[in-house]
Coordinates of C-alpha atoms in Angstrom, one line a residue:
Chain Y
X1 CA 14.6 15.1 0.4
X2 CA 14.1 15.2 4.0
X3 CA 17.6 13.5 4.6
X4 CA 19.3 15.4 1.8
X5 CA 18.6 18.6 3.8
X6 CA 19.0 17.4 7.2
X7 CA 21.6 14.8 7.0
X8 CA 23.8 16.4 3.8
X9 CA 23.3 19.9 4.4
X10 CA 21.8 20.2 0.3
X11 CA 19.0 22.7 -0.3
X12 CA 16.9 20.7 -2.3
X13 CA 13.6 21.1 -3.7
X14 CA 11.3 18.3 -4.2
X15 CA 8.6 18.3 -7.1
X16 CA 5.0 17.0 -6.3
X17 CA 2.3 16.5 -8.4
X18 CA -0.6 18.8 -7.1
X19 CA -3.2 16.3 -5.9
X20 CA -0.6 15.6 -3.4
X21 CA -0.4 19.1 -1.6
X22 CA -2.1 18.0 1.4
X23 CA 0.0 14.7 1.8
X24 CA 3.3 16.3 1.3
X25 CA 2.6 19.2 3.8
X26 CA 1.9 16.3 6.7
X27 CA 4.7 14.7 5.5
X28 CA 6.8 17.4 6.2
X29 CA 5.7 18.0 9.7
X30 CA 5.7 14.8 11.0
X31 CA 9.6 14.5 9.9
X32 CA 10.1 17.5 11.7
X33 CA 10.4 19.9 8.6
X34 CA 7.4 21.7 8.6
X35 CA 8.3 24.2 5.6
X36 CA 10.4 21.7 3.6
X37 CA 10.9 23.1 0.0
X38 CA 8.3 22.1 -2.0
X39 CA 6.9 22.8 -5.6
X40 CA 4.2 21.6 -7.2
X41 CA 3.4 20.5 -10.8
X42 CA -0.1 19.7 -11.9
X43 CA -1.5 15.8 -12.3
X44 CA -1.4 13.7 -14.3
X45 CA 2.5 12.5 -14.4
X46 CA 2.4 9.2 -15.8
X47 CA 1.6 8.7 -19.3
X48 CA 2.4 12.2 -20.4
X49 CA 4.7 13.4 -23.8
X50 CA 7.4 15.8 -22.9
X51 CA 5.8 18.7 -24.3
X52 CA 3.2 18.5 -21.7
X53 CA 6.0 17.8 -19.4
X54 CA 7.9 21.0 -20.7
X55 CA 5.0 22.8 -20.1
X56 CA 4.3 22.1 -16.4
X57 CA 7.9 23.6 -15.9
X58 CA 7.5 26.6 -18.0
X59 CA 3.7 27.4 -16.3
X60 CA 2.8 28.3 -12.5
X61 CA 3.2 26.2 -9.4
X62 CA -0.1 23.8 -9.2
X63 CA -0.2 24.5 -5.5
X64 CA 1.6 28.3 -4.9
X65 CA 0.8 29.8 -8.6
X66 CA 3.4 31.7 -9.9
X67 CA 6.3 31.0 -12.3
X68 CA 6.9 27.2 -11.3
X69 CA 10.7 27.7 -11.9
X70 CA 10.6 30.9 -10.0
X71 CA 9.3 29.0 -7.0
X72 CA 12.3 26.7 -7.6
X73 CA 15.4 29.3 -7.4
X74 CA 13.2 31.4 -4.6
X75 CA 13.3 28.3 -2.4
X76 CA 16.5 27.8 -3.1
X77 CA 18.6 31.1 -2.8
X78 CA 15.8 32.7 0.1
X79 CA 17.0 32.8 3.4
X80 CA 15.4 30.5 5.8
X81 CA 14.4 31.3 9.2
X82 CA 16.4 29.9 12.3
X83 CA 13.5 27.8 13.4
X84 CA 13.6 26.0 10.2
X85 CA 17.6 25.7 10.2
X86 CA 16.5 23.9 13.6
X87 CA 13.6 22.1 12.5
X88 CA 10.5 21.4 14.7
X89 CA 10.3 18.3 16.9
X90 CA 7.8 17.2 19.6
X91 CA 6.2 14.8 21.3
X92 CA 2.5 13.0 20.3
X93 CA 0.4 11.1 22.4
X94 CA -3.3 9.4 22.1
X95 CA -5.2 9.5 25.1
X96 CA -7.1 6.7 25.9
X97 CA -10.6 8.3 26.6
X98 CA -12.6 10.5 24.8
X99 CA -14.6 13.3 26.7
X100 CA -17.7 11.8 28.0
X101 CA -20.8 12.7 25.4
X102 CA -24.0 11.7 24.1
X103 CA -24.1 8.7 21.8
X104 CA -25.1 10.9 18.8
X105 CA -22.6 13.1 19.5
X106 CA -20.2 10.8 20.0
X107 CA -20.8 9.0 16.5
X108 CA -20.6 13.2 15.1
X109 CA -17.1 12.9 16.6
X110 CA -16.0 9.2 15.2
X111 CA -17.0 10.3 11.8
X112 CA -15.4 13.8 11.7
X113 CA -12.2 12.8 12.9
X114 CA -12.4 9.6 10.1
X115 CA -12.5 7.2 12.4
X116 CA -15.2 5.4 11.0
X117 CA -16.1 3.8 7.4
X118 CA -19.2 6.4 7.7
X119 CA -21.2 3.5 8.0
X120 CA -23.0 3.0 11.8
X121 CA -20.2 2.0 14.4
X122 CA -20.7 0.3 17.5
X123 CA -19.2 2.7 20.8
X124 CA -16.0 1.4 22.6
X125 CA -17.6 1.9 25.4
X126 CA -14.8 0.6 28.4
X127 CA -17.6 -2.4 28.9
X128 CA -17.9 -3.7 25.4
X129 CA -13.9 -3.1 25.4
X130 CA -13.8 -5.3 28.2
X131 CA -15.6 -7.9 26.5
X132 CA -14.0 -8.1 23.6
X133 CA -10.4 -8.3 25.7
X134 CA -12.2 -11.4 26.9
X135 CA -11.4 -13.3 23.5
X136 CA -7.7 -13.2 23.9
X137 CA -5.6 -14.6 26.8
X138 CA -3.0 -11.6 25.7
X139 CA -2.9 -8.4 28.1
X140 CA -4.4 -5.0 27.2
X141 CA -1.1 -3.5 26.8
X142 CA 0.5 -5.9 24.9
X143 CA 2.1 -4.2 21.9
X144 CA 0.5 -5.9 18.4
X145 CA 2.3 -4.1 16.1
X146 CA 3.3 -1.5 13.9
X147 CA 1.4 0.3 11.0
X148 CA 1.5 2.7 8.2
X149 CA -0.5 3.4 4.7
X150 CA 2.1 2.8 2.4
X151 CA 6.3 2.4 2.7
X152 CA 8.2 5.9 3.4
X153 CA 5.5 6.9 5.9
X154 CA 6.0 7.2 9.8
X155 CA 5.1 4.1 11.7
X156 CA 2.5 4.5 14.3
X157 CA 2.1 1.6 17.2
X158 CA -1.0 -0.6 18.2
X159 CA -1.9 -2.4 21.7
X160 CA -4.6 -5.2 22.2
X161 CA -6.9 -2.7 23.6
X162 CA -6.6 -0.5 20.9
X163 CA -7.0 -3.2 18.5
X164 CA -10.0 -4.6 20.6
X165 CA -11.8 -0.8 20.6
X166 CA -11.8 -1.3 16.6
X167 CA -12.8 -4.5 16.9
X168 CA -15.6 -3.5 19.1
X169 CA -16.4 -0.3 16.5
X170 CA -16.8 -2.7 13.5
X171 CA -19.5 -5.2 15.7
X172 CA -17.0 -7.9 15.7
X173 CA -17.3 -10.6 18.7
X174 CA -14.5 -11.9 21.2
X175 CA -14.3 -15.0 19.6
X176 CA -13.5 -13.2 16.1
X177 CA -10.9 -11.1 18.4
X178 CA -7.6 -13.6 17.6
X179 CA -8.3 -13.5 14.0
X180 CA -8.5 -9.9 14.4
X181 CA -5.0 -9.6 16.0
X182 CA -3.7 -11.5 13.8
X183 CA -4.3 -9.3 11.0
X184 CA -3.1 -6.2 13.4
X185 CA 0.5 -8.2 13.9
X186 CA 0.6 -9.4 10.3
X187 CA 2.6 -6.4 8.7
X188 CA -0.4 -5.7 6.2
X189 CA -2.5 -2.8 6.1
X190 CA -6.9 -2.7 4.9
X191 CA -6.2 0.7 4.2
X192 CA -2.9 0.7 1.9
X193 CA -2.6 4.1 0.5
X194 CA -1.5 3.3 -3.4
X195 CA -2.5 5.9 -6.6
X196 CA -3.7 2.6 -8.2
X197 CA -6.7 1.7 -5.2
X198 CA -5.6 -1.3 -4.4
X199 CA -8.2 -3.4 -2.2
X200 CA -7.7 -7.0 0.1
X201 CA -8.5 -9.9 0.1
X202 CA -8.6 -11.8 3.5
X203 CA -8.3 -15.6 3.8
X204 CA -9.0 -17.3 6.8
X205 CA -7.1 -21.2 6.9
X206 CA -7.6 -23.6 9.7
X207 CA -10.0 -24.8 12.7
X208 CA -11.1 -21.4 13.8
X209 CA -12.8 -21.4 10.5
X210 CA -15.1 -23.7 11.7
X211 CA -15.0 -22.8 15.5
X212 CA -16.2 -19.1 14.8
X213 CA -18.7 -19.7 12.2
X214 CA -17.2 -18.4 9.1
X215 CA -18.0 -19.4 5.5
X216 CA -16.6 -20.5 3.3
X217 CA -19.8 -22.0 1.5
X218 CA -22.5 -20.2 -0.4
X219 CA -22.2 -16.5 -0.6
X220 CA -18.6 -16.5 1.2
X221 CA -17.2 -13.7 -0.5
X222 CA -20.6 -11.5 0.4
X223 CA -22.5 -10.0 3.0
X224 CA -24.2 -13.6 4.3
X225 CA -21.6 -14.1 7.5
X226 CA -20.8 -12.3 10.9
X227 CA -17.9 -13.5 11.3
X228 CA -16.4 -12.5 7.9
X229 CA -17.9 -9.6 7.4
X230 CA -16.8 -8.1 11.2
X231 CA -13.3 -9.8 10.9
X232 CA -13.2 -7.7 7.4
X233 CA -14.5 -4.4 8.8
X234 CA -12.5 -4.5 12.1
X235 CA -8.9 -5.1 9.9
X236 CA -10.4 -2.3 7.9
X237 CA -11.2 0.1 10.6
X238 CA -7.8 -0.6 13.0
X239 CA -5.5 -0.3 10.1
X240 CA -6.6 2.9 9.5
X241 CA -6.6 4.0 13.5
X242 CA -3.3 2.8 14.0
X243 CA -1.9 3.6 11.7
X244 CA -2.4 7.2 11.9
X245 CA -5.5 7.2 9.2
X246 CA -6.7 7.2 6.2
X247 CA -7.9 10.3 4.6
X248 CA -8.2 11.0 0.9
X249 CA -5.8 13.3 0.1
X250 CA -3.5 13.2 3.6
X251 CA -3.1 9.7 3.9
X252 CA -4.7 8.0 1.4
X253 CA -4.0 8.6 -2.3
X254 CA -5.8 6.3 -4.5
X255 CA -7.6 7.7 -7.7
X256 CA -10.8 5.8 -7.3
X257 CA -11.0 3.8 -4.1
X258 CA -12.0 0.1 -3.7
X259 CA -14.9 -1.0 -2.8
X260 CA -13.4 -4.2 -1.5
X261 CA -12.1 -1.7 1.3
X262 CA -15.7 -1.9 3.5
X263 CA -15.0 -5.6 4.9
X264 CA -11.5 -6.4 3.0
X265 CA -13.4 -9.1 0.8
X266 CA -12.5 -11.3 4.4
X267 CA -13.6 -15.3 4.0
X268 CA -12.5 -18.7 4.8
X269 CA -11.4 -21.4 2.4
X270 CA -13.4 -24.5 1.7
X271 CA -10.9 -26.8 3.0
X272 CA -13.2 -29.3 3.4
X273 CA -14.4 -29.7 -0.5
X274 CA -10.8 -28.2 -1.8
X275 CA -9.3 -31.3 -3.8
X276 CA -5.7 -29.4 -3.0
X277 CA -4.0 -28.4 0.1
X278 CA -5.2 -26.0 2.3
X279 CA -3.7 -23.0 1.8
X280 CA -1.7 -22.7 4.9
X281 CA -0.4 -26.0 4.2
X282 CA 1.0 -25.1 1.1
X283 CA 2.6 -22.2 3.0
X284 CA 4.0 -24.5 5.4
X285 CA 1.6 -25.0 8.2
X286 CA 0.4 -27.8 10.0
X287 CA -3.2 -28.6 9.0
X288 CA -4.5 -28.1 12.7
X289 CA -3.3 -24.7 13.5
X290 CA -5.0 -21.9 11.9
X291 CA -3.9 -18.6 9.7
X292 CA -4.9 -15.5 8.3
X293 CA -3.4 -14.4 4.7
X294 CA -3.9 -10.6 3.5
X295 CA -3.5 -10.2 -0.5
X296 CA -3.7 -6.7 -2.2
X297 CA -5.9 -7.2 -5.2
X298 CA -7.3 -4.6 -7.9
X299 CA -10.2 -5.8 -10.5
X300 CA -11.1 -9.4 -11.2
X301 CA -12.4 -11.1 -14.3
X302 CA -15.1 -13.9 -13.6
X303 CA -16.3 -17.1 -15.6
X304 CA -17.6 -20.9 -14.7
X305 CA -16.5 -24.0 -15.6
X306 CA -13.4 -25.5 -17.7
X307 CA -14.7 -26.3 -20.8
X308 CA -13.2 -27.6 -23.7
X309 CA -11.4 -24.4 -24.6
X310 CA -10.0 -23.9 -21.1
X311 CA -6.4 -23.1 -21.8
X312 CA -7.1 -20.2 -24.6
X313 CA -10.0 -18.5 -22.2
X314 CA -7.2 -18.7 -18.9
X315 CA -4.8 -16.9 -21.3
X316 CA -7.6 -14.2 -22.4
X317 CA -8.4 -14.0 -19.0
X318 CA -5.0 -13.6 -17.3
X319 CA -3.1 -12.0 -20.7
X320 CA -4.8 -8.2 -19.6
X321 CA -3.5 -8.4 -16.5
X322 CA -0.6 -6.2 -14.7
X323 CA 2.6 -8.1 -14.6
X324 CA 4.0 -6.9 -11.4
X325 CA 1.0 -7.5 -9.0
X326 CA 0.4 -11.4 -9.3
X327 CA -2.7 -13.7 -10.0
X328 CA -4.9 -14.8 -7.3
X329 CA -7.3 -17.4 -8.5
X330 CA -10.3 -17.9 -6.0
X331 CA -12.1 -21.4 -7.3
X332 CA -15.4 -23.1 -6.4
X333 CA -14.7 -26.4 -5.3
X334 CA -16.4 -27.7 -8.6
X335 CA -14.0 -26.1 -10.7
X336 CA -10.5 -27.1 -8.4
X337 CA -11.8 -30.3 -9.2
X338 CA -11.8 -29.9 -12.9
X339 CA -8.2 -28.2 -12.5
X340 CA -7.1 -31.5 -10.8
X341 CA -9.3 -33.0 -13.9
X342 CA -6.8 -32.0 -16.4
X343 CA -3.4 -33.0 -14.6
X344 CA -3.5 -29.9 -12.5
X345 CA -3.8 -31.2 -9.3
X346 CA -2.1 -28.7 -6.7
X347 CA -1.6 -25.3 -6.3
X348 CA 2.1 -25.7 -8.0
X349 CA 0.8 -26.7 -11.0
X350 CA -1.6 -24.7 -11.7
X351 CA 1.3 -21.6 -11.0
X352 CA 3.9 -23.7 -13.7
X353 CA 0.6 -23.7 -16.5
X354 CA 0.4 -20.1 -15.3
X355 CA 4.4 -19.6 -16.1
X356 CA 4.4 -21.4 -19.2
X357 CA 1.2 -20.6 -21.4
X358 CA 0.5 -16.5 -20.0
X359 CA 2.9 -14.8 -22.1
X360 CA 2.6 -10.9 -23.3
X361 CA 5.5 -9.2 -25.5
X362 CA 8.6 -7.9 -23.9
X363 CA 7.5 -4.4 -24.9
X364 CA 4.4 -4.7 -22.8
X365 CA 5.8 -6.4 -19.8
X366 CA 8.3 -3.5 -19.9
X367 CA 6.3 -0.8 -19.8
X368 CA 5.9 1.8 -17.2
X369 CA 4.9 0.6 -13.7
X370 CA 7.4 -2.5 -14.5
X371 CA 10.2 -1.6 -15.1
X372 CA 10.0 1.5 -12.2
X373 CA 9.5 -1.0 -9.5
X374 CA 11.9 -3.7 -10.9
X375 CA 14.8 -1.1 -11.6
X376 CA 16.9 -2.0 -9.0
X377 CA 17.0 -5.5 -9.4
X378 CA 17.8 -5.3 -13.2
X379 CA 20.4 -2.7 -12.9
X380 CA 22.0 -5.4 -9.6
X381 CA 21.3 -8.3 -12.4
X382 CA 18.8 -9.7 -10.2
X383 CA 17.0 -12.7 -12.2
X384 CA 14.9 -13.3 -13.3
X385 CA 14.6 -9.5 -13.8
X386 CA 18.1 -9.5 -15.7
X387 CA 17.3 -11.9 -18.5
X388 CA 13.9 -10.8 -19.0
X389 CA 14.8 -7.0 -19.4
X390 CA 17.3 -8.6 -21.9
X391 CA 14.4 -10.1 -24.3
X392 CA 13.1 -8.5 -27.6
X393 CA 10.4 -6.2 -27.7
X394 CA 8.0 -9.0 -29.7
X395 CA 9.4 -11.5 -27.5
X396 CA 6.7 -13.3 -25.8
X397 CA 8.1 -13.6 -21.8
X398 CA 5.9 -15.3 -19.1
X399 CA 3.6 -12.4 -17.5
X400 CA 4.0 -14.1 -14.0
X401 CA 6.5 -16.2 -12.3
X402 CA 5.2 -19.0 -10.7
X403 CA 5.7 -16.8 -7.0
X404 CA 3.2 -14.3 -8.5
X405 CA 0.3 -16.6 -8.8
X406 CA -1.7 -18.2 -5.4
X407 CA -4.7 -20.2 -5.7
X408 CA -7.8 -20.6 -2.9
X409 CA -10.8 -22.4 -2.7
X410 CA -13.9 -21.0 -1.5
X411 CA -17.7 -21.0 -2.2
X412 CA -20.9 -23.4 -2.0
X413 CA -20.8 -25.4 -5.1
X414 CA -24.3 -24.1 -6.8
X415 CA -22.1 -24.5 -9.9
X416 CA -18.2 -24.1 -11.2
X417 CA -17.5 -20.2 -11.5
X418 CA -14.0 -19.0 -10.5
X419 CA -13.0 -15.4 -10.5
X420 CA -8.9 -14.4 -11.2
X421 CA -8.3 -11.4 -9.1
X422 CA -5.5 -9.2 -9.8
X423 CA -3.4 -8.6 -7.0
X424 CA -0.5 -10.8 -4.8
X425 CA 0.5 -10.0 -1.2
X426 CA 2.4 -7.1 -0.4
X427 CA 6.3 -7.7 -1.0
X428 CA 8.4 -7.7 2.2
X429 CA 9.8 -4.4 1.9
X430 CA 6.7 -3.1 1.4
X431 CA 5.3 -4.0 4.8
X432 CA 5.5 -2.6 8.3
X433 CA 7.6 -5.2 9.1
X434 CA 9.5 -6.9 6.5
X435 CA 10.7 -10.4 9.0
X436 CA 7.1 -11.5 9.5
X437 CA 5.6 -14.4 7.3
X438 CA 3.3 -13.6 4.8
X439 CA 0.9 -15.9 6.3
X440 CA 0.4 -15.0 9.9
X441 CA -0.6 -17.6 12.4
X442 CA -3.5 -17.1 14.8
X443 CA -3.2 -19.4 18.0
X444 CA -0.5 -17.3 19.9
X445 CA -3.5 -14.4 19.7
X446 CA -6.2 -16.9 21.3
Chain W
X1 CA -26.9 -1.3 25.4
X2 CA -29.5 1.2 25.2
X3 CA -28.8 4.7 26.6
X4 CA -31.1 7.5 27.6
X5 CA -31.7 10.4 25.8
X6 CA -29.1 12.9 26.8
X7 CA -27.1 10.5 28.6
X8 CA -23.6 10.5 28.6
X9 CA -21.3 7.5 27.7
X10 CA -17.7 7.5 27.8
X11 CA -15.6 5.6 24.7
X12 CA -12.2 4.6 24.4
X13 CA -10.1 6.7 21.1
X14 CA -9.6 4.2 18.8
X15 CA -5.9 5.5 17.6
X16 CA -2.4 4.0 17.3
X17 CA 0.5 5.4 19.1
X18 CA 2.5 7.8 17.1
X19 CA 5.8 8.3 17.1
X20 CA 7.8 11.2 18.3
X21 CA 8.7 13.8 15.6
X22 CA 12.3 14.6 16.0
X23 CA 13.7 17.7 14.2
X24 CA 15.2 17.4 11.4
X25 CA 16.8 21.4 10.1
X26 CA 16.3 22.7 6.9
X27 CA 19.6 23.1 4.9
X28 CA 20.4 27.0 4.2
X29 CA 19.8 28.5 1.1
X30 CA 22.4 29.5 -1.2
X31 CA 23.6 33.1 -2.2
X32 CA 23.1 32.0 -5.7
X33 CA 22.3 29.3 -8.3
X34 CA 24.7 31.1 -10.6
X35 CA 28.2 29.1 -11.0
X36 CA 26.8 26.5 -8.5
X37 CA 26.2 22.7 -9.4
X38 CA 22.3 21.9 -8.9
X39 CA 21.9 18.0 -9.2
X40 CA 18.7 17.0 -11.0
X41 CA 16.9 13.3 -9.2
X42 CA 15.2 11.2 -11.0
X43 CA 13.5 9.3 -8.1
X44 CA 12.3 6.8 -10.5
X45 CA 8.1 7.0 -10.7
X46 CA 7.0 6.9 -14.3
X47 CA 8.0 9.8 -16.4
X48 CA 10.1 11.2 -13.5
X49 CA 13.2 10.5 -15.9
X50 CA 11.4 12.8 -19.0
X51 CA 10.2 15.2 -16.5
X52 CA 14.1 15.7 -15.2
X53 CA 15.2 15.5 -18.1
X54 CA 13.1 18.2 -19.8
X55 CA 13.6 20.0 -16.8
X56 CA 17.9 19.3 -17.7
X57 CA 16.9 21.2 -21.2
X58 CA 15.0 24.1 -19.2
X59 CA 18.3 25.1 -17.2
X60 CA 20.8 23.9 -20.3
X61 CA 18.5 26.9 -22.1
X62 CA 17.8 29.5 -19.7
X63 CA 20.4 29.1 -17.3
X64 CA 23.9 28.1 -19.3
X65 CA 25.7 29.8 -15.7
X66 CA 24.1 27.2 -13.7
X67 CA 25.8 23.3 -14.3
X68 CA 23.2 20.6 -13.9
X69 CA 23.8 17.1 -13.6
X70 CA 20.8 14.0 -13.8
X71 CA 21.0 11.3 -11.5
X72 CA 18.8 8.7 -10.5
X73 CA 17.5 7.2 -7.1
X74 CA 18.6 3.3 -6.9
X75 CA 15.0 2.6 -5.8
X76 CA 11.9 4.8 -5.8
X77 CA 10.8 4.0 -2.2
X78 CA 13.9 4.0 0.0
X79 CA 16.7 6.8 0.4
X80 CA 19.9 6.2 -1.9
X81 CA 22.8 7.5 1.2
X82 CA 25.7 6.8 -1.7
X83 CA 23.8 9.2 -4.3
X84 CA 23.1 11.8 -1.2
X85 CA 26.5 11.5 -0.5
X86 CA 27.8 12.0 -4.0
X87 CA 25.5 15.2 -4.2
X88 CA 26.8 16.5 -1.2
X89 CA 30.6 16.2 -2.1
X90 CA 30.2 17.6 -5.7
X91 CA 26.7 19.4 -5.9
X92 CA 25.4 22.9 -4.1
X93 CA 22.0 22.0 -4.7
X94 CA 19.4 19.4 -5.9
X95 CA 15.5 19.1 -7.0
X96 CA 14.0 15.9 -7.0
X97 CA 11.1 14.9 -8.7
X98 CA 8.5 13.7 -9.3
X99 CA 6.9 12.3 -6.5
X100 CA 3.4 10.8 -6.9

């Protein structure tokens, strides 16, 4: 609405649900419209009949009270003030050193201007900076890239000092520091501001695995690991500094949260036991140089082994699932081999069994979230978009293409358990940077 | 590194770089709605369409003088320039909703 006033010279109000006050206010000032018109209607939207819908326009504004459709003629027949005919611009800067102060006062400020994860944080100090520049041959002021929480919002910039004072914050050491900046010039975000709390998942391919110590044995997706669990923390703590931040309610907007958040669920496949390609490879890498791959995942279900009844529990696992976001299955060793056991032997084959035996009705693959983010591409005839919007309702349609579903191998063998995370990597458009590969390589950070 | 009681460290601000705000001007209000075309957007999160289109039936009731007209955004997450443009040749106004 922003453009529509600006550019085309429309009045136009735009309709928020209330929970979104805050956001939409810094919105509006940071695109240079500080008293954009605005109404609000209460939460929830989704899922609503239209005589609760009716209702939110014949009751009060959620935000201003009053009349909600007197709010809507007042903003748009009131006169507006020159200032606001000429907007409000100016420039923002970050300096690079806070006021000198006592450590505990110092951690009072981190946490109050949500810098932090409210957990302890270790203090840029310019020494421990220093260090941690040590782990990269790339200067200080070397731009790494751009950020946001979520597409539509403004993009705020990132050096390698900036990245190394979160790096330092989250306890990571230098030699964690490429993998870090990898993540910081990947186009993905460990703080993606989504309604639906999306979490990540990072997965660390190649020898810097093994040159830094991280695991990808027992206990690899837990707390057992410096190097994961820093690696994790700092992607989670930059993304949110650079990118402007992440508050509840300003810049962050999911309903529940994820815990997956505190280290992004960071690890490094078992490459060594996997009976498939590394990961990487499969993404078109060279075995000897090393990657980092950020997925955006929700819940996961968990279970162990394939037994004899294999393909109807990986439908009632999978068949619950959302069909937009994708399938990532993250397998003990044990059970990749019993995959390869029963003809599925790469990461391509298990997507195809995916694509062929995980099918829902039409009706439910259509429904809601689906067929609002695919829209476009069914109107433009897009496939496969086009010839699945075309199915019956009781039609039984493949719940993933083959695109949508990724497969890693992690974890110490103690016996076969797998766990099928909802989620996929974020799509191009989506990301800060929609030209960079979805799996970032690391050795032009070292 | 172990400090002192009461001593004083200085730290580096962990921010990005933000980027300039530019001004963007508010559109000026009309006189009236009456007689004027108010376009209704449907920017495409779920239910927007029945919320703009009960929102169609509100004005259709109360306000028969004012001519509304439902359209939709092409995508949910980026601006649609040939529907702006189509609202600005024909329409006076527009409310968009609903975003989420």
């Amino acid at each position: 609405m922003i453009d529509m006033e600006s550019k085309y010279g429309i009045p136009t109000v735009a309709v928020h649900v209330h929970v979104f006050a805050r956001l939409v206010d810094s919105t509006a000032r940071t695109n240079g419209m500080p008293r954009a018109r605005q109404a609000f209607v209460p939460a929830p939207m989704f899922n609503q009949p239209p005589a609760v819908l009716r209702g939110y326009i014949e009751g009060d504004d959620a935000v201003h009270g009053g009349p909600f459709m007197r709010r809507v003629f007042d903003l748009l027949t009131e006169p507006i003030p020159g200032e606001d005919l000429r907007g409000s611009g100016w420039e923002r800067s970050t300096p690079r050193l806070i006021e000198p102060d006592t450590e505990d006062n110092l951690e009072r400020l981190f946490r109050e201007n949500h810098w932090t994860d409210y957990l302890p944080i270790v203090l840029p100090t310019e020494e421990r900076v220093e260090a941690m520049l040590a782990g990269t041959s790339r200067g200080p002021d070397e731009v790494v890239g751009k950020h946001r929480p979520t597409i539509g919002m403004e993009l705020w910039e990132s050096t390698v000092e900036k990245a190394a004072v979160n790096a330092v914050m989250a306890g990571a050491a230098p030699e964690h520091f490429p993998v870090i900046l990898a993540l910081c010039a990947s186009g993905d975000t460990g703080r993606q501001s989504s309604m639906s709390s999306m979490g990540n998942m990072v997965v660390v391919n190649g020898p810097i695995r093994n040159e830094i110590g991280m695991n990808s044995g027992i206990g690899a997706l837990g707390p057992y690991n410096h190097a994961n669990s820093a690696i994790g923390r700092a992607f989670g703590l930059a993304s949110q500094n650079l990118q402007g931040g992440s508050v509840p309610g300003i810049s962050y907007g999911g309903s529940q949260g994820c815990n997956l958040s505190y280290n992004c669920c960071t690890f490094a496949e078992n490459e060594e036991r996997s009976p498939f390609r590394p990961f990487h490879v499969h993404r078109g890498y060279e075995p000897e140089e090393s990657t980092v791959t950020v997925f955006y995942v929700w819940g996961s279900v968990w279970s162990e082994h394939l037994r004899s009844y294999w393909q109807e529990k990986l439908q009632a696992m999978m068949s619950g699932l959302e069909p937009l976001e994708g399938a990532l299955l993250v397998l003990d060793p044990i059970v990749a081999r019993e995959f390869c056991d029963r003809g599925l032997d790469s990461q391509e084959k298990i997507a195809e069994w995916v694509f062929e035996n995980v099918r829902i009705p039409a009706r439910r693959y259509w429904d809601h979230i689906m067929l609002n983010m695919v829209h476009e591409q069914v109107e433009a005839g897009v496939e496969p978009w086009a010839s699945l919007s075309k199915a019956d309702p009781d039609e039984l349609i493949p719940l993933f293409q083959t695109f949508g579903v990724n497969v890693v191998v992690t974890g110490g063998e103690t016996n076969g358990h797998f766990s099928i995370f909802q989620g996929a990597q974020m799509p191009p458009a989506f990301r800060s940077d929609p030209t960079l590969p979805l799996t970032a390589p690391i050795d032009p950070w070292r | 590194m172990a400090t002192a009681v009461g001593q004083k460290l200085t730290v580096l601000n962990p921010e990005g770089y933000p980027p300039e705000v530019d001004a963007r001007g508010m559109a000026p209000a009309l006189e009236t709605l009456q007689g004027k075309r108010v376009f209704l957007v449907d920017v495409g999160f779920e239910n927007s369409d029945q919320f703009i289109r009960q929102l169609h039936g509100w004005f259709e009731e109360h306000e028969p003088g004012i001519r509304t007209e439902v359209v939709r955004m092409r995508d949910q997450h980026q601006p649609d320039p040939e529907l702006y443009g189509r609202i600005a040749a024909e329409g006076d106004a527009a409310i968009m909703g609903v975003g989420t």
